[in-house]
CSV table of C-alpha atoms in Angstrom, one decimal:
chain,number,residue,atom,x,y,z
A,1,MET,CA,0.0,0.0,0.0
A,2,THR,CA,1.4,3.4,-0.9
A,3,SER,CA,1.7,6.1,1.7
A,4,GLN,CA,-0.9,8.2,-0.2
A,5,HIS,CA,-3.3,5.3,-0.2
A,6,ALA,CA,-2.6,4.6,3.5
A,7,ALA,CA,-3.4,8.3,4.2
A,8,VAL,CA,-6.7,8.0,2.3
A,9,VAL,CA,-7.7,4.8,4.2
A,10,ALA,CA,-6.7,6.3,7.5
A,11,SER,CA,-8.7,9.5,6.9
A,12,SER,CA,-11.8,7.6,5.7
A,13,ALA,CA,-12.4,6.6,9.3
A,14,VAL,CA,-12.3,10.2,10.5
A,15,PRO,CA,-15.4,12.4,10.4
A,16,ALA,CA,-15.5,14.9,7.5
A,17,SER,CA,-15.4,17.9,9.9
A,18,THR,CA,-12.2,16.6,11.4
A,19,GLN,CA,-10.8,16.0,8.0
A,20,VAL,CA,-11.5,19.6,7.1
A,21,ALA,CA,-9.8,20.8,10.2
A,22,ARG,CA,-6.8,18.6,9.5
A,23,GLU,CA,-6.5,19.9,6.0
A,24,ALA,CA,-6.9,23.5,7.1
A,25,TRP,CA,-4.1,22.9,9.6
A,26,ARG,CA,-2.0,21.3,6.9
A,27,ALA,CA,-2.5,24.4,4.8
A,28,MET,CA,-1.3,26.6,7.7
A,29,LEU,CA,1.7,24.3,8.2
A,30,ALA,CA,2.5,24.5,4.4
A,31,MET,CA,2.5,28.3,4.6
A,32,THR,CA,4.7,28.2,7.7
A,33,PHE,CA,7.3,25.6,6.6
A,34,SER,CA,7.3,26.2,2.9
A,35,GLY,CA,6.6,29.0,0.4
A,36,GLU,CA,7.9,32.4,1.3
A,37,ALA,CA,8.0,31.9,5.1
A,38,PRO,CA,11.4,30.3,5.6
A,39,SER,CA,13.2,32.7,3.2
A,40,ARG,CA,11.3,35.6,4.8
A,41,MET,CA,12.4,34.5,8.3
A,42,SER,CA,16.0,34.2,7.1
A,43,LEU,CA,15.9,37.8,5.6
A,44,VAL,CA,14.4,39.2,8.8
A,45,CYS,CA,17.0,37.5,10.9
A,46,GLN,CA,19.8,38.8,8.7
A,47,GLU,CA,18.4,42.3,8.8
A,48,LEU,CA,18.1,42.3,12.6
A,49,ASP,CA,21.4,40.4,13.1
A,50,LEU,CA,19.6,37.7,15.1
A,51,THR,CA,19.4,33.9,14.9
A,52,PRO,CA,15.9,32.4,14.4
A,53,ALA,CA,15.9,31.2,18.0
A,54,ALA,CA,16.9,34.7,19.2
A,55,LEU,CA,14.1,36.2,17.1
A,56,LYS,CA,11.6,33.8,18.6
A,57,LEU,CA,12.8,34.6,22.1
A,58,LEU,CA,12.5,38.3,21.3
A,59,LEU,CA,8.9,37.8,20.2
A,60,VAL,CA,8.1,35.8,23.3
A,61,LEU,CA,9.5,38.6,25.5
A,62,SER,CA,6.9,40.9,23.9
A,63,ASN,CA,4.5,39.6,26.5
A,64,GLY,CA,6.8,41.1,29.2
A,65,PRO,CA,9.7,39.8,31.3
A,66,ARG,CA,9.9,36.1,31.7
A,67,PRO,CA,11.8,33.9,34.2
A,68,MET,CA,14.6,31.8,32.6
A,69,ARG,CA,12.9,28.7,33.9
A,70,ALA,CA,9.6,29.6,32.2
A,71,LEU,CA,11.5,30.2,29.0
A,72,VAL,CA,13.2,26.8,29.2
A,73,GLU,CA,9.8,25.2,29.7
A,74,SER,CA,8.1,27.0,26.9
A,75,PHE,CA,10.9,26.5,24.4
A,76,ARG,CA,11.5,22.9,25.4
A,77,HIS,CA,15.3,23.4,24.9
A,78,ASP,CA,18.2,22.4,27.0
A,79,PRO,CA,18.8,25.2,29.6
A,80,SER,CA,22.4,25.7,28.4
A,81,TYR,CA,21.2,26.3,24.8
A,82,LEU,CA,18.6,28.8,26.0
A,83,THR,CA,21.3,30.5,28.1
A,84,SER,CA,23.4,30.9,25.0
A,85,VAL,CA,20.4,32.5,23.1
A,86,VAL,CA,19.9,34.9,26.0
A,87,ASP,CA,23.6,35.7,26.0
A,88,LEU,CA,23.3,36.6,22.3
A,89,LEU,CA,20.4,38.9,23.0
A,90,GLU,CA,22.4,40.6,25.7
A,91,ARG,CA,25.4,41.0,23.5
A,92,ARG,CA,23.2,42.5,20.8
A,93,GLY,CA,21.8,44.9,23.5
A,94,VAL,CA,18.1,43.9,23.0
A,95,ALA,CA,17.6,42.0,26.3
A,96,ARG,CA,19.0,41.8,29.8
A,97,ARG,CA,18.8,39.5,32.7
A,98,GLU,CA,17.4,40.9,36.0
A,99,PRO,CA,16.9,39.5,39.4
A,100,HIS,CA,13.6,37.7,39.8
A,101,PRO,CA,11.3,39.9,41.9
A,102,THR,CA,10.4,37.1,44.5
A,103,ASP,CA,13.1,34.4,44.0
A,104,ARG,CA,16.6,35.7,44.5
A,105,ARG,CA,18.1,32.5,43.0
A,106,ALA,CA,16.3,33.1,39.7
A,107,LYS,CA,16.7,35.6,36.9
A,108,THR,CA,14.1,37.1,34.5
A,109,VAL,CA,14.8,38.2,31.0
A,110,THR,CA,13.4,41.5,29.8
A,111,LEU,CA,13.6,43.6,26.7
A,112,THR,CA,15.7,46.7,26.6
A,113,ASP,CA,14.7,49.9,24.9
A,114,GLU,CA,16.8,48.8,21.9
A,115,GLY,CA,15.0,45.4,22.2
A,116,GLN,CA,11.6,47.3,21.9
A,117,HIS,CA,12.9,49.0,18.7
A,118,VAL,CA,14.2,45.7,17.2
A,119,LEU,CA,10.9,44.0,18.1
A,120,ALA,CA,8.9,46.7,16.4
A,121,ARG,CA,11.0,46.3,13.3
A,122,ALA,CA,10.7,42.5,13.4
A,123,GLN,CA,6.9,42.9,13.6
A,124,GLU,CA,6.9,45.3,10.7
A,125,LEU,CA,9.0,43.0,8.5
A,126,LEU,CA,7.2,39.8,9.5
A,127,SER,CA,3.8,41.3,8.8
A,128,VAL,CA,4.5,41.8,5.1
A,129,PRO,CA,2.1,39.3,3.4
A,130,PRO,CA,3.4,36.7,0.9
A,131,ALA,CA,2.5,37.3,-2.7
A,132,SER,CA,0.3,34.2,-2.6
A,133,LEU,CA,-2.2,36.1,-0.5
A,134,GLN,CA,-2.9,38.3,-3.5
A,135,ARG,CA,-4.8,35.3,-5.0
A,136,LEU,CA,-7.6,36.2,-2.5
A,137,SER,CA,-9.8,39.2,-3.1
A,138,PRO,CA,-9.8,41.9,-0.4
A,139,ASP,CA,-13.1,40.5,0.9
A,140,GLU,CA,-11.7,37.0,1.1
A,141,GLN,CA,-8.6,38.4,2.8
A,142,SER,CA,-10.8,40.1,5.4
A,143,GLN,CA,-12.8,36.9,5.9
A,144,LEU,CA,-9.6,34.9,6.3
A,145,LEU,CA,-8.3,37.4,8.9
A,146,HIS,CA,-11.6,37.2,10.8
A,147,LEU,CA,-11.4,33.4,10.9
A,148,LEU,CA,-7.8,33.3,11.9
A,149,LEU,CA,-8.4,35.8,14.7
A,150,ARG,CA,-10.9,33.4,16.2
A,151,VAL,CA,-8.4,30.5,15.9
A,152,VAL,CA,-5.6,32.6,17.4
A,153,ASP,CA,-7.8,33.6,20.3
A,154,GLY,CA,-7.9,29.8,21.2
A,155,GLU,CA,-4.1,29.7,21.5
A,156,PRO,CA,-3.0,31.6,24.7
A,157,GLY,CA,0.6,30.7,24.2
A,158,ILE,CA,1.0,32.9,21.0
A,159,PRO,CA,3.2,35.9,21.9
A,160,GLN,CA,1.5,39.3,21.7
A,161,ALA,CA,3.9,40.4,19.0
A,162,LEU,CA,2.6,37.7,16.7
A,163,ARG,CA,-1.1,38.2,17.4
A,164,PRO,CA,-3.0,39.7,14.5
A,165,HIS,CA,-5.4,42.6,15.0
A,166,PRO,CA,-8.8,43.4,13.5
A,167,VAL,CA,-8.4,45.8,10.6
A,168,ASP,CA,-10.7,48.6,9.6
A,169,VAL,CA,-11.1,48.0,5.9
A,170,GLU,CA,-12.1,51.6,5.4
A,171,ALA,CA,-8.6,52.7,6.5
A,172,ASP,CA,-6.1,53.9,3.9
A,173,ALA,CA,-5.0,50.8,2.0
A,174,ASP,CA,-2.6,52.7,-0.1
A,175,ALA,CA,0.2,52.8,2.5
A,176,ASP,CA,3.5,51.4,1.3
A,177,PRO,CA,4.5,48.1,2.9
A,178,PRO,CA,7.9,47.9,4.7
A,179,VAL,CA,10.8,46.8,2.6
A,180,LEU,CA,13.3,44.0,3.5
A,181,THR,CA,16.9,44.9,2.8
A,182,GLN,CA,19.8,42.6,2.4
A,183,ARG,CA,22.9,43.1,4.6
């Protein structure tokens, strides 16, 4: 039996509504792991002089200072690896370690003023839509945003910096998008 045939057999036992949800999720994964997303992430990291892990940590810190222990748990990385990522952010001047407010043995990681500026630039660059979104009409794009807002609301672990916002479609749509520059 081919893998494609096995997938069809396995999915035939699943209710249609679950199959639709699976395929919608698959489409979101395809957009995240393929298409423009990986090259976009690489360009953003180059422009900001950050590694992908450092960029992700910067985005997580948009929710506010986080204890190192909580960062290790949320990233599911070895503590020494996460320490090296925080070291990079400190050398870059975008984050700093501070004493934990209630546990003198622990440290929290917080964004610096420079980190806030870099975060704002990251958000600006990451929000440039891929060309494939132009396949949808403005009304379809609005409908997609509305649906994705509902999905994202069910995911409390998504950093504030990555959360989409409702858009007033009457607002000026002629604004120029930000431009990615190569270093």
